[in-house]
Amino acid sequence: MIDVPSTPTTAPQVAMVGGGQLARMTHQAAIALGQSLRVLVADADDPAAQVSPNIVVGSHTDIEDLRRVAEGAHVLTFDHEHVPTELLEKLVAEGVNVAPPPHALVHAQDKLVMRRRLETLGAPVPRYAGVEKVEDLDAFAQDADAPLVLKAVRGGYDGRGVQIAADLAQAKEIAAEYLASGVPVLVEDRVAMRRELAALVARSPFGQGAAWPVVETVQRDGICVQVIAPAPDLPDDLAGETAQLALRLASELDVVGVLAVELFETVDGKLLVNELAMRPHNSGHWTMDGARTSQFEQHLRAVLDYPLGATDPIAAVTVMINVLGAAQTPTMTIDERLHHLFARMPEARVHLYGKSERPGRKIGHVNFLGADMAQLTKLRERAELAAHWLSHGQWADGWDPHTAGDEEERRT
C-alpha cells in the first residue's frame, strides 16, 4: 500500500483590527474561502465577535494586544484606521505583514498628510490649509467666497470631526476649541457641489488592481445613508477617468487591500478628492449583492495576494440604503420587523450587524437590485420605505398588511 501524503488543511490566517460590522462581513466572506478571521475586538459582544470563533479582546492602542492578534497571522489588516502609526511601524519592524502598510495607511489617518500628498500627485483637491494657530485662518479666509469647513486632522468619521463655519469669527471659535484640546486642524473651502461620488478599487501586493463602477453616495448629517451603483448620469469618460485616478492613487500610495476614494462632483462638473479609506467601505456595501465579487472577499484576496475577482455588476442598478437606529427604539423586535419586511418586499437583501439600537447608529443595510436604470426611482422609494420600517417599526406610507398585502404583491 502506497502512503499518500495528506494535503495540508490549514488555511492562511488573516487578522483584523476592529470588531465592527466591516470585520463581521469580512468574516462572512472568509468562510466561503475556507478561512476564519481572527479579530481584535474591544468587547466580546462586538458585531464581529458574535460570528468569529477566534477573537482577541483588547485595545487597538495597546501594542501587546496588537501583537497578540497578529501572532502567527499571514497578514494583519483593518476594520478601521485608528491604530497609531507608530505602533504599526513597530509591528512591521518585528516582521508582521501589515496591509495596508503604515506608510500607506497614514494617508487615510491624517487628512493633512493626505491632502499634501494628493496635491503632489496631481490629484484635484479642495483649497485647504493646515491651522497651527487661530490667526492662520485670516489669510485663508481672505480668498474664501463661501463658508469654511473645519476638520480634525485625525480621528473623524461619519461626520464627526467636521464642522462648517458660516464666517471667519465662527471658524476661529471652532479652531480654538480643537486646538485647545490638542487636535490638529485643517481648513478648506466649502465646495459648491452637485453630489458626492465614490470610487472603490482594490490592489494586491503583486500590483494587480481592480475597480468597481463609480457610485453616487447620499449623505445626511455627515453619514452615508444611500448608495446608487453605478452613479446615474455620470458620463462614461468621466467615470473611467475617476476609476483610473483611484487605481493610480492605490499604486502611488502603495495600498494593499480595498481603497475608497470619496469625491465631490462640483456644480461645474469637476471632481475633487475629499477623503480616502483603506479598508472595506460603506460605499461598497452594494457589492455584496450587486457585483461579481464583494468588497469583503476582494479585500481578503488582495491582502493574501490572491488574483483579484471580477468587479462587474450583476444588475443594471443597485440601491444600498443604511438602516439607522431611530430616535426611539421600537417595541417591535427586529425579528418581527424582518418578518413584515420580507412579507411586503421579498426581493430585499438585508444585512444586519448584530448591534444594539440607538439613535443614528448604523445597525444594518438593505440592497435592492434593478434590471434597468429606469427602475431607479422605484428602487429608491422601496429602499427608503424598507429602511424606515426596519428603523422605526412603522411604514412611512401608512401601508397596512391586512388591507394592502394583495395589492402590494401584485405590484411587485
C-alpha positions in Angstrom: 0.0 0.0 0.0 1.4 3.4 -1.0 1.4 6.1 1.6 -0.1 9.2 0.0 0.9 12.4 1.9 -2.1 14.3 3.1 -2.8 17.7 1.8 -2.4 20.5 4.4 -5.7 21.7 5.5 -4.6 24.9 7.3 -5.9 28.0 5.6 -3.9 31.2 5.8 -4.8 33.2 8.9 -6.0 36.8 8.4 -6.1 39.0 11.5 -8.2 42.2 11.5 -8.1 45.1 14.0 -11.6 46.2 14.9 -14.7 44.2 15.7 -17.4 46.3 13.9 -19.7 45.5 11.0 -16.9 45.6 8.5 -15.0 42.8 10.3 -18.2 40.9 10.7 -18.9 41.0 6.9 -15.3 40.3 6.1 -15.6 37.1 8.3 -18.6 36.1 6.2 -16.5 36.3 3.1 -13.7 34.4 4.8 -16.0 31.5 5.5 -16.6 31.0 1.7 -12.8 30.9 1.2 -12.4 28.2 3.9 -11.0 30.7 6.4 -11.8 32.1 9.8 -10.9 35.7 10.6 -9.1 36.4 13.8 -10.4 39.7 15.2 -9.1 42.2 17.8 -12.4 43.4 19.4 -12.9 46.0 22.1 -15.8 43.9 23.6 -16.8 40.3 23.5 -20.2 41.4 22.2 -18.9 43.4 19.2 -20.5 42.6 15.8 -17.6 40.5 14.6 -17.1 38.8 17.9 -20.7 37.4 17.6 -19.7 35.4 14.5 -16.0 34.8 14.6 -14.7 31.9 16.9 -11.3 33.5 17.0 -11.2 36.8 18.9 -8.8 38.7 21.0 -10.4 41.2 23.4 -8.2 44.3 23.7 -7.4 47.8 22.5 -6.1 48.9 19.1 -3.9 51.4 21.0 -2.1 48.7 23.1 1.0 47.2 21.4 0.7 44.0 23.4 -2.9 43.5 22.2 -1.9 44.1 18.6 0.9 41.6 19.0 -1.5 39.0 20.3 -3.9 39.3 17.4 -1.0 39.4 14.9 0.9 36.4 16.3 1.2 33.7 13.6 -1.1 35.5 11.2 -0.2 35.7 7.5 -1.4 39.3 7.4 -2.8 42.0 9.7 -5.5 44.3 8.3 -8.1 46.7 9.5 -11.8 47.3 10.2 -10.9 51.0 11.0 -7.9 53.3 10.6 -7.4 54.4 14.2 -4.4 52.3 15.1 -1.5 54.7 15.9 1.1 54.8 13.1 4.0 54.3 15.5 2.5 51.0 16.8 2.1 49.7 13.3 5.7 50.6 12.4 6.8 48.6 15.5 4.9 45.6 14.2 6.4 45.9 10.8 9.9 46.1 12.3 9.0 42.9 14.2 8.2 41.1 10.9 4.4 41.4 10.9 2.8 41.7 7.4 0.6 44.8 7.8 -1.8 45.5 4.9 -2.1 48.3 4.0 1.3 49.1 5.3 1.6 52.1 7.7 3.3 54.3 5.2 0.1 53.9 3.0 -2.5 53.9 5.8 -1.3 57.2 7.2 -2.9 58.9 4.2 -6.3 57.6 5.5 -5.5 58.5 9.1 -4.2 62.1 8.7 -6.2 64.5 6.5 -3.4 67.0 6.2 -0.8 64.3 5.2 -3.4 63.0 2.7 -4.1 66.5 1.2 -0.5 67.3 0.7 0.4 64.0 -0.9 -2.6 64.1 -3.2 -1.5 67.6 -4.3 2.0 66.4 -5.2 0.4 63.6 -7.2 -1.7 66.0 -9.2 -5.0 64.8 -7.8 -7.6 67.5 -7.6 -8.5 68.6 -4.0 -10.4 71.5 -2.4 -8.4 74.5 -1.5 -7.1 73.9 2.0 -4.5 74.9 4.7 -3.2 73.5 8.0 -4.1 75.5 11.0 -1.5 75.6 13.8 -2.9 78.8 15.4 -6.2 80.6 15.1 -4.6 83.5 13.3 -3.7 81.2 10.4 -7.4 81.4 9.3 -7.1 85.1 8.5 -5.0 84.7 5.3 -7.1 81.7 4.1 -10.4 83.5 4.7 -9.3 86.4 2.5 -9.7 84.3 -0.6 -12.8 82.5 0.5 -16.2 83.4 -1.0 -18.1 80.6 0.8 -18.4 79.2 4.3 -15.3 77.4 5.7 -15.1 73.8 6.6 -13.0 72.9 9.7 -11.8 69.3 10.1 -10.0 67.4 12.8 -6.9 66.2 11.1 -7.1 62.8 12.8 -9.9 60.6 14.2 -13.0 61.9 12.5 -15.5 59.6 10.8 -19.3 59.6 9.9 -19.4 63.4 10.1 -17.6 63.6 13.5 -14.7 66.0 13.5 -16.1 68.1 10.7 -17.8 71.5 11.2 -19.0 74.2 8.9 -18.4 77.8 9.9 -20.7 80.5 8.4 -18.0 83.1 8.8 -14.4 83.8 9.9 -15.4 84.5 13.5 -17.2 81.2 13.9 -14.3 79.4 12.2 -11.9 80.8 14.8 -14.1 79.7 17.6 -14.2 76.1 16.2 -10.5 76.1 15.5 -9.7 77.4 19.0 -11.8 74.6 20.6 -10.0 71.9 18.5 -6.5 73.3 19.2 -7.1 73.7 22.9 -7.9 70.0 23.1 -4.7 69.2 21.3 -6.4 68.3 18.0 -4.7 69.4 14.8 -7.0 71.3 12.4 -7.4 71.6 8.7 -9.5 74.3 7.0 -10.8 74.1 3.5 -13.3 75.8 1.2 -16.9 74.5 1.3 -17.3 73.1 -2.2 -20.3 74.1 -4.3 -21.2 70.5 -5.2 -23.8 68.8 -7.3 -23.4 65.4 -5.4 -20.9 63.1 -3.8 -19.3 60.1 -5.5 -17.1 57.2 -4.5 -14.6 55.2 -6.5 -13.8 51.8 -4.9 -10.8 49.8 -6.0 -8.6 47.1 -4.7 -4.8 46.4 -5.1 -2.7 43.4 -4.3 1.0 43.3 -3.2 1.7 41.9 -6.7 0.4 45.2 -8.1 -2.8 43.9 -9.6 -5.7 46.4 -9.5 -9.4 46.1 -9.9 -12.2 48.8 -9.9 -15.9 48.6 -9.3 -18.2 51.1 -11.1 -18.2 54.7 -9.6 -21.2 55.2 -7.3 -23.2 58.1 -6.1 -23.4 58.5 -2.3 -26.1 60.3 -0.5 -25.1 61.9 2.8 -27.2 63.1 5.7 -25.7 64.8 8.8 -22.3 63.5 7.7 -23.4 59.9 7.4 -23.8 58.0 4.2 -27.4 56.9 4.0 -27.7 55.7 0.5 -25.6 54.5 -2.4 -26.6 54.2 -6.1 -24.4 51.9 -8.2 -23.5 52.9 -10.8 -23.7 56.7 -10.4 -26.6 57.8 -12.6 -25.9 60.3 -15.4 -22.1 60.2 -14.9 -20.5 60.3 -18.4 -18.6 57.2 -19.3 -15.4 59.1 -19.9 -15.6 60.8 -16.6 -16.4 57.5 -14.8 -13.4 55.9 -16.5 -11.1 58.7 -15.6 -12.3 58.6 -11.9 -11.7 54.8 -11.7 -8.2 55.3 -13.2 -7.4 58.0 -10.7 -8.4 55.7 -7.8 -6.2 52.9 -9.2 -3.3 55.3 -9.7 -3.6 56.6 -6.1 -3.7 53.0 -4.9 -0.5 52.3 -6.7 1.3 55.6 -5.8 0.4 55.3 -2.1 1.3 51.5 -2.1 -2.2 50.5 -0.9 -2.8 46.8 -0.2 -6.5 45.9 0.0 -9.6 47.9 -0.7 -9.3 51.7 -1.2 -12.3 54.0 -1.3 -11.8 57.4 -2.8 -14.6 59.8 -1.9 -15.2 62.7 -4.2 -17.2 65.9 -4.7 -18.7 66.5 -8.1 -18.9 70.3 -8.3 -21.7 72.2 -9.9 -19.5 73.0 -12.9 -18.8 69.3 -13.5 -15.3 68.9 -11.9 -14.3 66.2 -9.4 -12.4 66.9 -6.2 -11.0 64.2 -3.9 -12.5 64.6 -0.4 -11.4 61.5 1.7 -9.6 58.2 1.4 -10.4 55.0 3.3 -8.1 51.9 3.1 -10.5 49.2 4.1 -13.9 47.9 3.1 -16.2 51.0 3.0 -19.8 51.9 3.3 -19.9 53.0 -0.3 -19.1 49.4 -1.3 -21.8 47.5 0.6 -23.8 47.3 -2.6 -21.2 44.8 -3.9 -22.4 42.1 -1.6 -25.4 41.5 -3.8 -24.8 43.7 -6.9 -21.3 42.7 -8.1 -19.4 39.5 -9.1 -17.0 39.9 -6.2 -18.0 41.7 -3.0 -15.6 44.3 -1.5 -15.1 42.0 1.5 -14.0 39.0 -0.5 -11.8 41.2 -2.6 -10.2 42.7 0.4 -9.2 39.2 1.6 -8.0 38.3 -1.9 -5.9 41.4 -2.0 -4.2 41.2 1.4 -3.5 37.5 0.8 -2.1 38.3 -2.7 -4.6 36.1 -4.5 -5.7 37.0 -8.0 -8.4 39.6 -7.7 -12.1 38.9 -8.6 -14.2 40.3 -11.3 -15.9 43.6 -10.3 -18.6 43.9 -13.0 -22.1 44.5 -11.7 -24.7 41.7 -11.9 -27.6 44.1 -12.1 -28.1 47.3 -14.1 -28.6 49.3 -10.9 -28.2 48.6 -7.2 -29.5 50.8 -4.4 -28.0 50.3 -1.0 -29.6 52.0 2.0 -28.3 52.1 5.5 -30.6 51.3 8.4 -30.0 53.7 11.3 -31.3 53.5 14.8 -34.4 55.5 15.4 -34.8 58.3 18.0 -36.9 55.9 20.0 -36.3 52.2 19.7 -39.4 50.4 18.5 -41.1 48.0 20.9 -41.4 45.5 18.0 -38.4 43.2 17.9 -36.1 43.3 14.9 -37.1 39.7 14.1 -40.8 40.7 13.8 -39.8 43.7 11.7 -37.9 41.4 9.3 -40.9 39.1 9.1 -43.1 42.0 7.9 -40.5 43.5 5.6 -40.0 40.2 3.8 -43.8 39.7 3.5 -44.0 43.0 1.7 -40.6 43.1 -0.1 -39.3 39.6 -0.7 -36.7 40.9 -3.0 -34.9 43.0 -0.3 -31.4 41.8 0.5 -31.0 42.5 4.3 -27.7 42.7 6.1 -27.9 43.3 9.9 -24.9 43.9 12.1 -26.0 42.4 15.5 -25.8 45.9 17.1 -28.0 47.3 19.8 -30.2 50.1 18.6 -29.5 53.7 19.4 -30.3 56.9 17.6 -28.3 57.4 14.4 -26.3 54.2 14.8 -25.7 52.0 11.7 -27.4 48.8 12.5 -27.6 47.3 9.0 -28.2 47.9 5.3 -30.5 46.7 2.6 -29.8 46.2 -1.1 -32.3 46.4 -3.9 -31.4 45.3 -7.5 -33.0 46.6 -10.7 -33.0 45.3 -14.2 -32.5 48.8 -15.7 -31.8 52.4 -14.7 -35.5 53.2 -15.4 -36.3 51.4 -12.2 -34.1 53.7 -10.1 -36.9 55.9 -8.7 -39.0 52.9 -7.7 -36.0 51.2 -6.2 -35.1 54.2 -4.1 -38.7 54.6 -2.9 -38.8 51.0 -1.8 -35.3 51.2 -0.2 -36.4 54.2 1.8 -39.6 52.5 2.9 -37.7 49.4 3.9 -35.0 51.3 5.9 -37.6 53.4 7.7 -39.6 50.3 8.6 -36.6 48.4 10.0 -35.6 51.5 12.0 -39.0 52.6 13.3 -41.3 49.6 13.0 -43.7 51.9 11.1 -44.4 52.1 7.4 -43.8 55.7 6.3 -46.5 55.4 3.6 -49.1 54.0 6.1 -49.2 50.6 4.4 -51.3 48.1 6.3 -50.5 44.4 5.6 -54.0 43.4 6.5 -55.6 45.5 3.8 -52.9 46.1 1.2 -51.0 42.8 1.1 -52.6 41.5 -2.1 -52.2 44.8 -3.9 -48.5 45.0 -2.9 -47.9 41.5 -4.1 -49.4 42.3 -7.5 -47.2 45.5 -7.8 -44.0 43.6 -7.1 
